[in-house]
PDB file of C-alpha atoms and ligand atoms in Angstrom:
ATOM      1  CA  UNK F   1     117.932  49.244 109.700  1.00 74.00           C
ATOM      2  CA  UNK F   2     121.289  51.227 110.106  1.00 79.00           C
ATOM      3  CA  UNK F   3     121.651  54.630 110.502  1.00 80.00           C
ATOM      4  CA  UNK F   4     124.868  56.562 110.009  1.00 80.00           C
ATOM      5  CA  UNK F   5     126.028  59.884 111.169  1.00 83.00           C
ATOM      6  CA  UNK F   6     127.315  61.676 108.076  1.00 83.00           C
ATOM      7  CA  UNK F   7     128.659  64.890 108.622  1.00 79.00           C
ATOM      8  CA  UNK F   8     127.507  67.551 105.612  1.00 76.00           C
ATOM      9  CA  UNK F   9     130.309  69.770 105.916  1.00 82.00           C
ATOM     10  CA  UNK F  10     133.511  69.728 104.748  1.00 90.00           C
ATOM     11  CA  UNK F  11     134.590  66.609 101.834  1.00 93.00           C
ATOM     12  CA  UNK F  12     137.257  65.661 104.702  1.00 93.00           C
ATOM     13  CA  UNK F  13     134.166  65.801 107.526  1.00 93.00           C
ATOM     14  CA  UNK F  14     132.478  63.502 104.752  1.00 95.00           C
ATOM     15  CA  UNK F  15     135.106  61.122 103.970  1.00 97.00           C
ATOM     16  CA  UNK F  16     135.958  60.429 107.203  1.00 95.00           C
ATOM     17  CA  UNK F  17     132.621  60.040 108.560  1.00 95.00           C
ATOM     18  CA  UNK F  18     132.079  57.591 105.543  1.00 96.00           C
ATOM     19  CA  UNK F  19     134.893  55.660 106.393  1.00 97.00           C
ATOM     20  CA  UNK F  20     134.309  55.260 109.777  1.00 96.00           C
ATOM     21  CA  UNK F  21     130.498  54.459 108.556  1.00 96.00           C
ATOM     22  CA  UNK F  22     132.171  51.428 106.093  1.00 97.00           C
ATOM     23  CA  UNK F  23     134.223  50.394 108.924  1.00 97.00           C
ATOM     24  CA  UNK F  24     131.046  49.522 111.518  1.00 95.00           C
ATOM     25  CA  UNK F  25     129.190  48.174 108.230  1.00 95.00           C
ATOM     26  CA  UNK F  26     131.922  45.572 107.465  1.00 96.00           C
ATOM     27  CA  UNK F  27     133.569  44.781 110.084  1.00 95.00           C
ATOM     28  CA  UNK F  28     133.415  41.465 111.612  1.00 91.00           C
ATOM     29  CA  UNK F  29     132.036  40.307 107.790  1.00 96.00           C
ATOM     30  CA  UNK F  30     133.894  38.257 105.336  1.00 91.00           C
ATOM     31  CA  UNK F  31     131.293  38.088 102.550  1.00 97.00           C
ATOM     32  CA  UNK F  32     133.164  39.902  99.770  1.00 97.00           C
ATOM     33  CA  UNK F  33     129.894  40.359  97.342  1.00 97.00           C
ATOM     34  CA  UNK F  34     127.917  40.931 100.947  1.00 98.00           C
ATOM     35  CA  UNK F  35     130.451  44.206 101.755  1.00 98.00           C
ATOM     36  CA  UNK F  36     131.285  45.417  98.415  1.00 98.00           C
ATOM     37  CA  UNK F  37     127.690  45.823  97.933  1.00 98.00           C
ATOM     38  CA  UNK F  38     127.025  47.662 101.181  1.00 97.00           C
ATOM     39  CA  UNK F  39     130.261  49.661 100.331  1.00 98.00           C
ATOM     40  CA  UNK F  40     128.425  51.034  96.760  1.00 98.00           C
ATOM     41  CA  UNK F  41     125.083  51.785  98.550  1.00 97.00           C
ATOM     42  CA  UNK F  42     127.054  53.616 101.156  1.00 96.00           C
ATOM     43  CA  UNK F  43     128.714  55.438  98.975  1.00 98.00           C
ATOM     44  CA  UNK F  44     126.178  56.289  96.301  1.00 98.00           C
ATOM     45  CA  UNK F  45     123.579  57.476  99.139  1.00 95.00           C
ATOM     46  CA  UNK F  46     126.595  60.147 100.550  1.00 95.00           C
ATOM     47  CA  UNK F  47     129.042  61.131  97.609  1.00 96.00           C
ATOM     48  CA  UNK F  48     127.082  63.672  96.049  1.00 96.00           C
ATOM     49  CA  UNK F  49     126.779  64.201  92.000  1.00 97.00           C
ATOM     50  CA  UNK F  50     127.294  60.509  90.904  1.00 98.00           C
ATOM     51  CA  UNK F  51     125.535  58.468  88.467  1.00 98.00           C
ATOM     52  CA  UNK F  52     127.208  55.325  88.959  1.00 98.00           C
ATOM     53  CA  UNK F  53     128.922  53.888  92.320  1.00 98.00           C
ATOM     54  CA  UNK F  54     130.484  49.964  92.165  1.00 98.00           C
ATOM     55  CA  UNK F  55     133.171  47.557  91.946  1.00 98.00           C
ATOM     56  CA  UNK F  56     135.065  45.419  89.218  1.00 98.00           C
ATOM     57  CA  UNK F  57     136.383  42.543  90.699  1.00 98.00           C
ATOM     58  CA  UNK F  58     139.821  40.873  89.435  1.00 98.00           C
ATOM     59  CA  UNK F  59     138.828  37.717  87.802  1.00 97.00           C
ATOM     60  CA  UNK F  60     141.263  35.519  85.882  1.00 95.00           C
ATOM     61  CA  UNK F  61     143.225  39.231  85.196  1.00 89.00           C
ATOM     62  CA  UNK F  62     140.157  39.691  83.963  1.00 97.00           C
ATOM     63  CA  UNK F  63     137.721  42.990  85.725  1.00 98.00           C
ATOM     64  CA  UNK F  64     134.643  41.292  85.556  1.00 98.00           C
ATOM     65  CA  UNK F  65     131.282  43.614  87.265  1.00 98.00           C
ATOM     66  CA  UNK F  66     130.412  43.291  90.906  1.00 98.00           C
ATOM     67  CA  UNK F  67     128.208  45.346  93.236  1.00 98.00           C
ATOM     68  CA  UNK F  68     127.498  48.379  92.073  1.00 98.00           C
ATOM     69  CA  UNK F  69     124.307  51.165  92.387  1.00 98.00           C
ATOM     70  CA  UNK F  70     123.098  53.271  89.099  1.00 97.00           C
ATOM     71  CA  UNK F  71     122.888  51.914  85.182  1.00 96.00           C
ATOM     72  CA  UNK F  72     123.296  48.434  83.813  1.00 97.00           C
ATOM     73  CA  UNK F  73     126.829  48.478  83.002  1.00 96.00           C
ATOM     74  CA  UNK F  74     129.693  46.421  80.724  1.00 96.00           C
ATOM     75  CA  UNK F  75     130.443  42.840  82.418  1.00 97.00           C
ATOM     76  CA  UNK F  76     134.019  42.386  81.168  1.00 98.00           C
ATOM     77  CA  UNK F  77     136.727  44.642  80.894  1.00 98.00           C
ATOM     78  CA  UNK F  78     140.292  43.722  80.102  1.00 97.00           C
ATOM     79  CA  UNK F  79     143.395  44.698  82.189  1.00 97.00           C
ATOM     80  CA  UNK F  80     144.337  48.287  80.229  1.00 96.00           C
ATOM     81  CA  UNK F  81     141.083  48.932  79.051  1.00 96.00           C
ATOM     82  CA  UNK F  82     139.162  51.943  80.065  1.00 97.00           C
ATOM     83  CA  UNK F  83     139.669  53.646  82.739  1.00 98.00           C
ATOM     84  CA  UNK F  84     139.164  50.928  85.167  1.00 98.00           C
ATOM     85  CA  UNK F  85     141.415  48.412  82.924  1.00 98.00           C
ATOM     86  CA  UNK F  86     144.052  51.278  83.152  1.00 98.00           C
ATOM     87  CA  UNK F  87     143.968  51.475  87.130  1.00 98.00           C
ATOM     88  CA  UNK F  88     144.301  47.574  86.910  1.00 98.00           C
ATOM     89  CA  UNK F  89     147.160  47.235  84.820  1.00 97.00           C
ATOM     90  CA  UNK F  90     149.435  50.339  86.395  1.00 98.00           C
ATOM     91  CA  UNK F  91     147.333  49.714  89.897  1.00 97.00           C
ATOM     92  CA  UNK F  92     147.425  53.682  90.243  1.00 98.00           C
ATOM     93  CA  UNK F  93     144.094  55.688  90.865  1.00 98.00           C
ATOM     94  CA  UNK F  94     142.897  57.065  87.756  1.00 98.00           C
ATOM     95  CA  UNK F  95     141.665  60.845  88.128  1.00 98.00           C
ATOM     96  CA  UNK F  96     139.823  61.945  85.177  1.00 98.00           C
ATOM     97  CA  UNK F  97     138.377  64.966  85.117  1.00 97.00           C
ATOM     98  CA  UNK F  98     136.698  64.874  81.101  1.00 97.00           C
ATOM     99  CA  UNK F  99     136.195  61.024  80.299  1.00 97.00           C
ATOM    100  CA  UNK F 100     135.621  61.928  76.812  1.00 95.00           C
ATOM    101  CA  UNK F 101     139.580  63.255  76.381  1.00 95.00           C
ATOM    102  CA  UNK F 102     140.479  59.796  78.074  1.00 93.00           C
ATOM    103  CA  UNK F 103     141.574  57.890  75.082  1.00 90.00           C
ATOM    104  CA  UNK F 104     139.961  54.328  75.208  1.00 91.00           C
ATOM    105  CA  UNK F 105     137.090  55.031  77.593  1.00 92.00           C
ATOM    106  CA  UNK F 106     134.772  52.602  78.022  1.00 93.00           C
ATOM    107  CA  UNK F 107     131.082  54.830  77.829  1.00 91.00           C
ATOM    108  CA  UNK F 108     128.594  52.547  80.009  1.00 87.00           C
ATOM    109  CA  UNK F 109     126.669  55.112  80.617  1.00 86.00           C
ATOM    110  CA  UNK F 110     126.288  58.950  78.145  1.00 89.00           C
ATOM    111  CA  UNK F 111     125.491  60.633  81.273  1.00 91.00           C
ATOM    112  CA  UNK F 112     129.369  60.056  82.454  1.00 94.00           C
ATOM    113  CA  UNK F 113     131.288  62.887  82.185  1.00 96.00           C
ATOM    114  CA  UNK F 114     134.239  62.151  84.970  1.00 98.00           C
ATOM    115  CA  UNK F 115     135.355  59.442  86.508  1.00 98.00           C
ATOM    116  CA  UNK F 116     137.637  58.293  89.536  1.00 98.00           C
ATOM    117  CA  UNK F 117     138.656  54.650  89.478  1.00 98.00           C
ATOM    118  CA  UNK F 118     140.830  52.953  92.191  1.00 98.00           C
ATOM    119  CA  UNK F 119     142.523  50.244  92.237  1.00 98.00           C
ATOM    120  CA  UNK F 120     141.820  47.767  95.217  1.00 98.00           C
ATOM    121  CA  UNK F 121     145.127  45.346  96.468  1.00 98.00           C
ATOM    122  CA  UNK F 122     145.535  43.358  99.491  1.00 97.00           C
ATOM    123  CA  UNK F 123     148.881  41.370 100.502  1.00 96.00           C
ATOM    124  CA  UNK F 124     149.967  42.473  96.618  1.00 95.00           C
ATOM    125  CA  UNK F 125     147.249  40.949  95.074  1.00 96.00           C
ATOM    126  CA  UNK F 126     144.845  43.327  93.273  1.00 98.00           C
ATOM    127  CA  UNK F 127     141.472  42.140  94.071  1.00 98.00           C
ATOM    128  CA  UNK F 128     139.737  44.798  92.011  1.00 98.00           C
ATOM    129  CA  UNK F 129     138.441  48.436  91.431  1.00 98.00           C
ATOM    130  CA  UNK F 130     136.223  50.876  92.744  1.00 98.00           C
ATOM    131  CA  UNK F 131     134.720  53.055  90.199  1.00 98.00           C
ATOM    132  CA  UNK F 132     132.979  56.055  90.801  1.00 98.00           C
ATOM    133  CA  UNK F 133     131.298  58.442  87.327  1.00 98.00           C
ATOM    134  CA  UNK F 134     129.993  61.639  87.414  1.00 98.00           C
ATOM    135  CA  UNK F 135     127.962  63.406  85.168  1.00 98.00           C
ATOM    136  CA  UNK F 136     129.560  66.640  85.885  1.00 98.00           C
ATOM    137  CA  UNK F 137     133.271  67.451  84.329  1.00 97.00           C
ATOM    138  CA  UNK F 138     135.979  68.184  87.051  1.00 98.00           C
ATOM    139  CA  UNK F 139     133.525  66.225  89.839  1.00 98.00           C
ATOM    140  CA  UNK F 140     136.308  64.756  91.673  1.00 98.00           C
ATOM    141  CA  UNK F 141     139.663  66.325  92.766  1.00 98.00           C
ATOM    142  CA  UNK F 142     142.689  64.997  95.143  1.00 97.00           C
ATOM    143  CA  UNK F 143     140.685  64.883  98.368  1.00 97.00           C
ATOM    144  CA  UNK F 144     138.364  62.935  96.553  1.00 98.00           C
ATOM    145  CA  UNK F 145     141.157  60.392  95.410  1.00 98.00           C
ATOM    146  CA  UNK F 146     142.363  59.913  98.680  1.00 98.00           C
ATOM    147  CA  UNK F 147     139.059  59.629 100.115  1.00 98.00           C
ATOM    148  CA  UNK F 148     138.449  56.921  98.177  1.00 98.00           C
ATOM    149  CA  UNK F 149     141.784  55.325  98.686  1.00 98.00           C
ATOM    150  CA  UNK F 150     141.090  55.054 102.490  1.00 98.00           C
ATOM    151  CA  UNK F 151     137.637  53.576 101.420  1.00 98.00           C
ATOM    152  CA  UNK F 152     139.583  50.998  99.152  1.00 98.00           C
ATOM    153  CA  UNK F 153     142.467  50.016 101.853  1.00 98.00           C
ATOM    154  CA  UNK F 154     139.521  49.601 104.692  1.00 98.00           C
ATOM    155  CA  UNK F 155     137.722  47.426 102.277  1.00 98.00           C
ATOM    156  CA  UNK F 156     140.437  45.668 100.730  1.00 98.00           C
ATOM    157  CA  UNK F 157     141.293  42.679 103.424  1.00 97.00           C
ATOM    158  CA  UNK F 158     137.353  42.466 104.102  1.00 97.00           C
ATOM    159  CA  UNK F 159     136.381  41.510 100.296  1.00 97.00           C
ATOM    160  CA  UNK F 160     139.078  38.597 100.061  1.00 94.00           C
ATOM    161  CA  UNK F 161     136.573  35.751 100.531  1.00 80.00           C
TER     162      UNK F 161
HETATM  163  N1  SME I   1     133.980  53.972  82.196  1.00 59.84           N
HETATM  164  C1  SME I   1     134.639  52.780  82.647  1.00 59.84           C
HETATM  165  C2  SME I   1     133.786  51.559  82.427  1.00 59.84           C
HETATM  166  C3  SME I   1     132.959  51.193  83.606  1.00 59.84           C
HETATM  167  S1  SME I   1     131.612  52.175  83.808  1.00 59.84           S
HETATM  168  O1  SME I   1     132.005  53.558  84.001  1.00 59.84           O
HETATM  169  C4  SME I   1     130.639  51.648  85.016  1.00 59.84           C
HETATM  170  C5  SME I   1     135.975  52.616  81.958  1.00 59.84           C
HETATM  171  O2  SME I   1     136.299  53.378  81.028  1.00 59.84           O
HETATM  172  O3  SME I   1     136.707  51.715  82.329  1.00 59.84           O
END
């Protein structure tokens, strides 16, 4: 069993506790499926307000569904569609506070109301996305974004193979 020491404080206390919490959970592990899926159960257990925690993994320039925690969700999703497809084609994080004024979102599950997708390269290559939904408009903000970003760049060399 592990046990991690998650601070409840502040979102910065939080992200960097869950970083350094990803960090002792991967490290020394080259499984990619094996740490992207402890990545979304970390994640889904600490980030509060989410209904759906995962990755899509760049297959074939193709984001095809990996690990993830909440609904059944779409398999495929073309570079540039969706929010995810739009953080794989411009390989920017995507920061949306109302899905529903995204034009072209991909609904996998009604509950979703915001969503925070980022993009996940190593050596240049983009090896997927991390894809967090909300049901509650405005969930994430900027600390959130870079939160995740650290999450992603930690990850990124460990979910290679
Ligand atoms: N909403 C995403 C699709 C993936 S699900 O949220 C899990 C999108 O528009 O790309």
């Amino acid at each position: 069993m592990y046990s991690f020491d998650i601070a409840a404080g502040s979102k910065a206390e939080l992200y960097r506790d869950l970083l350094a919490a990803l960090d002792a959970l991967t490290a020394g592990e080259d499984d990619a499926i094996a740490n992207m899926a402890n990545a979304a159960s970390l994640i889904w257990q600490y980030l509060p307000d989410l209904n759906w925690a995962g990755f899509y993994r760049n297959v074939g320039d193709e984001l095809v569904l990996g690990p993830f925690q909440g609904k059944a969700a779409c398999i495929r999703i073309p570079f540039g569609k969706g929010v995810c497809g739009a953080a794989a084609a411009s390989g920017e994080t995507q920061l949306i506070e109302d899905v529903h004024a995204f034009p072209g979102h991909i609904a996998c599950d009604a509950a979703s109301n915001a969503e925070l997708v980022v993009p996940i390269s190593h050596q240049g290559r983009l090896i997927g996305v991390l894809d967090l939904d909300s049901p509650s408009r405005g969930r994430f903000d900027a600390e959130d974004a870079a939160g995740c970003e650290a999450l992603a760049a930690l990850l990124a060399p460990r979910i290679t193979g």
